[in-house]
mmCIF file with all atom_site columns, C-alpha atoms in Angstrom:
data_model
loop_
_atom_site.group_PDB
_atom_site.id
_atom_site.type_symbol
_atom_site.label_atom_id
_atom_site.label_alt_id
_atom_site.label_comp_id
_atom_site.label_asym_id
_atom_site.label_entity_id
_atom_site.label_seq_id
_atom_site.pdbx_PDB_ins_code
_atom_site.Cartn_x
_atom_site.Cartn_y
_atom_site.Cartn_z
_atom_site.occupancy
_atom_site.B_iso_or_equiv
_atom_site.pdbx_formal_charge
_atom_site.auth_seq_id
_atom_site.auth_comp_id
_atom_site.auth_asym_id
_atom_site.auth_atom_id
_atom_site.pdbx_PDB_model_num
ATOM 1   C CA . THR A 1 1   ? 32.561 -56.055 123.104 1.00 73.00 ? 1   THR A CA 1
ATOM 2   C CA . ARG A 1 2   ? 28.946 -56.877 122.136 1.00 83.00 ? 2   ARG A CA 1
ATOM 3   C CA . LEU A 1 3   ? 28.512 -53.381 120.732 1.00 83.00 ? 3   LEU A CA 1
ATOM 4   C CA . ILE A 1 4   ? 31.700 -53.586 118.652 1.00 87.00 ? 4   ILE A CA 1
ATOM 5   C CA . ASN A 1 5   ? 30.820 -57.057 117.354 1.00 91.00 ? 5   ASN A CA 1
ATOM 6   C CA . ASP A 1 6   ? 27.292 -55.949 116.491 1.00 93.00 ? 6   ASP A CA 1
ATOM 7   C CA . ALA A 1 7   ? 28.499 -52.846 114.631 1.00 93.00 ? 7   ALA A CA 1
ATOM 8   C CA . MET A 1 8   ? 31.309 -54.616 112.751 1.00 94.00 ? 8   MET A CA 1
ATOM 9   C CA . SER A 1 9   ? 29.042 -57.480 111.753 1.00 94.00 ? 9   SER A CA 1
ATOM 10  C CA . PHE A 1 10  ? 26.492 -55.006 110.382 1.00 94.00 ? 10  PHE A CA 1
ATOM 11  C CA . ILE A 1 11  ? 29.145 -53.035 108.502 1.00 95.00 ? 11  ILE A CA 1
ATOM 12  C CA . LYS A 1 12  ? 30.845 -56.095 106.993 1.00 95.00 ? 12  LYS A CA 1
ATOM 13  C CA . ASN A 1 13  ? 27.499 -57.592 105.921 1.00 93.00 ? 13  ASN A CA 1
ATOM 14  C CA . ASN A 1 14  ? 26.259 -54.392 104.285 1.00 93.00 ? 14  ASN A CA 1
ATOM 15  C CA . TYR A 1 15  ? 29.122 -52.306 102.898 1.00 95.00 ? 15  TYR A CA 1
ATOM 16  C CA . MET A 1 16  ? 29.300 -54.108 99.545  1.00 94.00 ? 16  MET A CA 1
ATOM 17  C CA . LYS A 1 17  ? 25.614 -53.617 98.759  1.00 92.00 ? 17  LYS A CA 1
ATOM 18  C CA . ASN A 1 18  ? 24.917 -50.238 100.408 1.00 94.00 ? 18  ASN A CA 1
ATOM 19  C CA . ASN A 1 19  ? 26.529 -46.851 100.725 1.00 96.00 ? 19  ASN A CA 1
ATOM 20  C CA . LEU A 1 20  ? 27.865 -46.425 104.259 1.00 97.00 ? 20  LEU A CA 1
ATOM 21  C CA . PHE A 1 21  ? 29.141 -43.177 105.729 1.00 98.00 ? 21  PHE A CA 1
ATOM 22  C CA . ILE A 1 22  ? 30.448 -41.964 109.067 1.00 98.00 ? 22  ILE A CA 1
ATOM 23  C CA . VAL A 1 23  ? 29.324 -38.536 110.220 1.00 98.00 ? 23  VAL A CA 1
ATOM 24  C CA . SER A 1 24  ? 30.689 -37.593 113.618 1.00 96.00 ? 24  SER A CA 1
ATOM 25  C CA . GLY A 1 25  ? 31.249 -34.742 116.009 1.00 94.00 ? 25  GLY A CA 1
ATOM 26  C CA . THR A 1 26  ? 34.847 -35.927 116.317 1.00 96.00 ? 26  THR A CA 1
ATOM 27  C CA . GLU A 1 27  ? 37.380 -33.681 114.597 1.00 97.00 ? 27  GLU A CA 1
ATOM 28  C CA . ASP A 1 28  ? 37.623 -34.621 110.910 1.00 97.00 ? 28  ASP A CA 1
ATOM 29  C CA . LEU A 1 29  ? 41.348 -35.400 110.599 1.00 98.00 ? 29  LEU A CA 1
ATOM 30  C CA . GLU A 1 30  ? 41.413 -37.301 113.888 1.00 98.00 ? 30  GLU A CA 1
ATOM 31  C CA . LEU A 1 31  ? 38.366 -39.331 112.840 1.00 97.00 ? 31  LEU A CA 1
ATOM 32  C CA . LYS A 1 32  ? 39.889 -40.230 109.468 1.00 98.00 ? 32  LYS A CA 1
ATOM 33  C CA . TRP A 1 33  ? 43.193 -41.190 111.115 1.00 98.00 ? 33  TRP A CA 1
ATOM 34  C CA . LEU A 1 34  ? 41.364 -43.348 113.657 1.00 97.00 ? 34  LEU A CA 1
ATOM 35  C CA . CYS A 1 35  ? 39.311 -45.165 110.999 1.00 97.00 ? 35  CYS A CA 1
ATOM 36  C CA . LYS A 1 36  ? 42.434 -45.796 108.924 1.00 97.00 ? 36  LYS A CA 1
ATOM 37  C CA . SER A 1 37  ? 44.346 -47.035 111.995 1.00 97.00 ? 37  SER A CA 1
ATOM 38  C CA . LEU A 1 38  ? 41.503 -49.409 112.910 1.00 95.00 ? 38  LEU A CA 1
ATOM 39  C CA . GLY A 1 39  ? 41.378 -50.740 109.350 1.00 96.00 ? 39  GLY A CA 1
ATOM 40  C CA . ILE A 1 40  ? 37.740 -49.765 108.834 1.00 97.00 ? 40  ILE A CA 1
ATOM 41  C CA . LYS A 1 41  ? 38.131 -46.895 106.351 1.00 97.00 ? 41  LYS A CA 1
ATOM 42  C CA . LYS A 1 42  ? 37.594 -49.307 103.430 1.00 98.00 ? 42  LYS A CA 1
ATOM 43  C CA . TYR A 1 43  ? 34.017 -49.998 104.513 1.00 98.00 ? 43  TYR A CA 1
ATOM 44  C CA . PHE A 1 44  ? 32.812 -46.417 104.078 1.00 98.00 ? 44  PHE A CA 1
ATOM 45  C CA . ASN A 1 45  ? 32.160 -44.248 101.042 1.00 98.00 ? 45  ASN A CA 1
ATOM 46  C CA . GLU A 1 46  ? 33.117 -41.216 103.074 1.00 98.00 ? 46  GLU A CA 1
ATOM 47  C CA . ILE A 1 47  ? 34.095 -40.305 106.625 1.00 98.00 ? 47  ILE A CA 1
ATOM 48  C CA . CYS A 1 48  ? 33.257 -36.774 107.815 1.00 98.00 ? 48  CYS A CA 1
ATOM 49  C CA . GLY A 1 49  ? 33.789 -35.008 111.105 1.00 97.00 ? 49  GLY A CA 1
ATOM 50  C CA . SER A 1 50  ? 33.733 -31.613 112.773 1.00 96.00 ? 50  SER A CA 1
ATOM 51  C CA . PRO A 1 51  ? 34.033 -28.680 112.802 1.00 97.00 ? 51  PRO A CA 1
ATOM 52  C CA . GLU A 1 52  ? 31.163 -28.782 110.279 1.00 96.00 ? 52  GLU A CA 1
ATOM 53  C CA . LEU A 1 53  ? 27.793 -29.423 111.949 1.00 96.00 ? 53  LEU A CA 1
ATOM 54  C CA . LYS A 1 54  ? 26.238 -32.881 111.543 1.00 97.00 ? 54  LYS A CA 1
ATOM 55  C CA . ASP A 1 55  ? 23.134 -31.664 109.760 1.00 97.00 ? 55  ASP A CA 1
ATOM 56  C CA . VAL A 1 56  ? 25.321 -29.909 107.178 1.00 98.00 ? 56  VAL A CA 1
ATOM 57  C CA . LEU A 1 57  ? 27.567 -32.963 106.783 1.00 98.00 ? 57  LEU A CA 1
ATOM 58  C CA . VAL A 1 58  ? 24.531 -35.172 106.215 1.00 98.00 ? 58  VAL A CA 1
ATOM 59  C CA . LYS A 1 59  ? 23.073 -32.682 103.715 1.00 98.00 ? 59  LYS A CA 1
ATOM 60  C CA . ASN A 1 60  ? 26.387 -32.551 101.839 1.00 98.00 ? 60  ASN A CA 1
ATOM 61  C CA . ILE A 1 61  ? 26.574 -36.351 101.616 1.00 98.00 ? 61  ILE A CA 1
ATOM 62  C CA . ILE A 1 62  ? 22.978 -36.613 100.382 1.00 98.00 ? 62  ILE A CA 1
ATOM 63  C CA . ASN A 1 63  ? 23.694 -34.047 97.674  1.00 98.00 ? 63  ASN A CA 1
ATOM 64  C CA . LYS A 1 64  ? 27.175 -35.278 96.698  1.00 98.00 ? 64  LYS A CA 1
ATOM 65  C CA . TYR A 1 65  ? 26.070 -38.901 96.280  1.00 98.00 ? 65  TYR A CA 1
ATOM 66  C CA . ALA A 1 66  ? 22.574 -38.043 94.966  1.00 98.00 ? 66  ALA A CA 1
ATOM 67  C CA . LEU A 1 67  ? 20.997 -40.220 97.652  1.00 98.00 ? 67  LEU A CA 1
ATOM 68  C CA . LEU A 1 68  ? 17.254 -40.670 97.711  1.00 97.00 ? 68  LEU A CA 1
ATOM 69  C CA . LYS A 1 69  ? 16.045 -39.406 101.061 1.00 97.00 ? 69  LYS A CA 1
ATOM 70  C CA . SER A 1 70  ? 13.396 -42.124 101.135 1.00 95.00 ? 70  SER A CA 1
ATOM 71  C CA . ASN A 1 71  ? 16.196 -44.737 101.015 1.00 94.00 ? 71  ASN A CA 1
ATOM 72  C CA . THR A 1 72  ? 18.578 -42.997 103.425 1.00 96.00 ? 72  THR A CA 1
ATOM 73  C CA . VAL A 1 73  ? 18.858 -43.878 107.104 1.00 96.00 ? 73  VAL A CA 1
ATOM 74  C CA . LEU A 1 74  ? 20.924 -42.286 109.838 1.00 97.00 ? 74  LEU A CA 1
ATOM 75  C CA . ILE A 1 75  ? 21.847 -44.571 112.731 1.00 96.00 ? 75  ILE A CA 1
ATOM 76  C CA . GLY A 1 76  ? 23.020 -42.572 115.715 1.00 95.00 ? 76  GLY A CA 1
ATOM 77  C CA . ASP A 1 77  ? 23.551 -42.485 119.421 1.00 94.00 ? 77  ASP A CA 1
ATOM 78  C CA . SER A 1 78  ? 22.692 -38.879 120.208 1.00 94.00 ? 78  SER A CA 1
ATOM 79  C CA . ILE A 1 79  ? 19.942 -36.317 120.002 1.00 93.00 ? 79  ILE A CA 1
ATOM 80  C CA . ASN A 1 80  ? 22.217 -34.398 117.592 1.00 95.00 ? 80  ASN A CA 1
ATOM 81  C CA . ASP A 1 81  ? 22.061 -37.403 115.255 1.00 96.00 ? 81  ASP A CA 1
ATOM 82  C CA . TYR A 1 82  ? 18.273 -37.466 115.505 1.00 96.00 ? 82  TYR A CA 1
ATOM 83  C CA . ASP A 1 83  ? 18.138 -33.725 114.803 1.00 96.00 ? 83  ASP A CA 1
ATOM 84  C CA . ALA A 1 84  ? 20.438 -34.086 111.768 1.00 98.00 ? 84  ALA A CA 1
ATOM 85  C CA . ALA A 1 85  ? 18.178 -36.812 110.378 1.00 98.00 ? 85  ALA A CA 1
ATOM 86  C CA . ARG A 1 86  ? 15.026 -34.808 111.057 1.00 97.00 ? 86  ARG A CA 1
ATOM 87  C CA . GLN A 1 87  ? 16.465 -31.631 109.494 1.00 98.00 ? 87  GLN A CA 1
ATOM 88  C CA . ASN A 1 88  ? 17.415 -33.591 106.379 1.00 98.00 ? 88  ASN A CA 1
ATOM 89  C CA . LYS A 1 89  ? 14.079 -35.460 106.274 1.00 98.00 ? 89  LYS A CA 1
ATOM 90  C CA . ILE A 1 90  ? 15.620 -38.928 106.463 1.00 98.00 ? 90  ILE A CA 1
ATOM 91  C CA . PHE A 1 91  ? 14.777 -41.902 108.667 1.00 95.00 ? 91  PHE A CA 1
ATOM 92  C CA . PHE A 1 92  ? 16.544 -42.306 112.019 1.00 95.00 ? 92  PHE A CA 1
ATOM 93  C CA . TYR A 1 93  ? 17.377 -45.272 114.225 1.00 94.00 ? 93  TYR A CA 1
ATOM 94  C CA . GLY A 1 94  ? 18.548 -44.586 117.781 1.00 94.00 ? 94  GLY A CA 1
ATOM 95  C CA . TYR A 1 95  ? 21.287 -46.959 118.926 1.00 94.00 ? 95  TYR A CA 1
ATOM 96  C CA . ASN A 1 96  ? 23.533 -47.428 121.960 1.00 91.00 ? 96  ASN A CA 1
ATOM 97  C CA . ASN A 1 97  ? 22.011 -44.697 124.111 1.00 91.00 ? 97  ASN A CA 1
ATOM 98  C CA . SER A 1 98  ? 19.341 -45.515 126.671 1.00 85.00 ? 98  SER A CA 1
ATOM 99  C CA . GLN A 1 99  ? 18.064 -41.922 126.507 1.00 88.00 ? 99  GLN A CA 1
ATOM 100 C CA . LEU A 1 100 ? 17.033 -42.598 122.910 1.00 89.00 ? 100 LEU A CA 1
ATOM 101 C CA . ASP A 1 101 ? 15.127 -45.692 123.970 1.00 87.00 ? 101 ASP A CA 1
ATOM 102 C CA . GLN A 1 102 ? 11.825 -43.943 123.380 1.00 79.00 ? 102 GLN A CA 1
ATOM 103 C CA . LYS A 1 103 ? 9.248  -44.638 120.723 1.00 76.00 ? 103 LYS A CA 1
ATOM 104 C CA . LYS A 1 104 ? 9.857  -41.458 118.730 1.00 80.00 ? 104 LYS A CA 1
ATOM 105 C CA . TYR A 1 105 ? 13.557 -42.267 118.306 1.00 88.00 ? 105 TYR A CA 1
ATOM 106 C CA . ASN A 1 106 ? 13.018 -45.701 116.674 1.00 91.00 ? 106 ASN A CA 1
ATOM 107 C CA . TYR A 1 107 ? 15.433 -47.266 119.132 1.00 92.00 ? 107 TYR A CA 1
ATOM 108 C CA . ILE A 1 108 ? 17.115 -50.544 118.270 1.00 91.00 ? 108 ILE A CA 1
ATOM 109 C CA . SER A 1 109 ? 19.276 -52.575 120.603 1.00 90.00 ? 109 SER A CA 1
ATOM 110 C CA . ARG A 1 110 ? 20.997 -54.565 117.835 1.00 90.00 ? 110 ARG A CA 1
ATOM 111 C CA . LEU A 1 111 ? 21.914 -53.457 114.339 1.00 91.00 ? 111 LEU A CA 1
ATOM 112 C CA . LYS A 1 112 ? 21.075 -56.866 112.947 1.00 81.00 ? 112 LYS A CA 1
ATOM 113 C CA . LYS A 1 113 ? 17.425 -55.933 113.489 1.00 75.00 ? 113 LYS A CA 1
ATOM 114 C CA . ILE A 1 114 ? 17.726 -53.496 110.585 1.00 80.00 ? 114 ILE A CA 1
ATOM 115 C CA . ILE A 1 115 ? 16.718 -55.074 107.309 1.00 70.00 ? 115 ILE A CA 1
ATOM 116 C CA . ILE A 1 116 ? 18.375 -53.538 104.290 1.00 68.00 ? 116 ILE A CA 1
ATOM 117 C CA . SER A 1 117 ? 17.276 -54.607 100.849 1.00 60.00 ? 117 SER A CA 1
#
């Protein structure tokens, strides 16, 4: 419950002033259906899932929305997320995975610790 509350609080406090996206290894149509069913689709500019690889999905979003890499952050819970961020030369925060709780993964335990201007 803490994790869900933390994530939803972050999303609701930031979606109006920042571009938010979901990039997941979950199958694309299933992911979109799930987000719509949960009533969270409205918070995201785009929701993307597999079979496309995460690094390609991230690259496509950066290009499609003309995002500045220096202002783009990927928050993820897997090494694949870290790799996608690294391959696209964007900043990464590790979240919700104790294996990422290492210095090089910029691990955060709460999303509210992220300051977005």
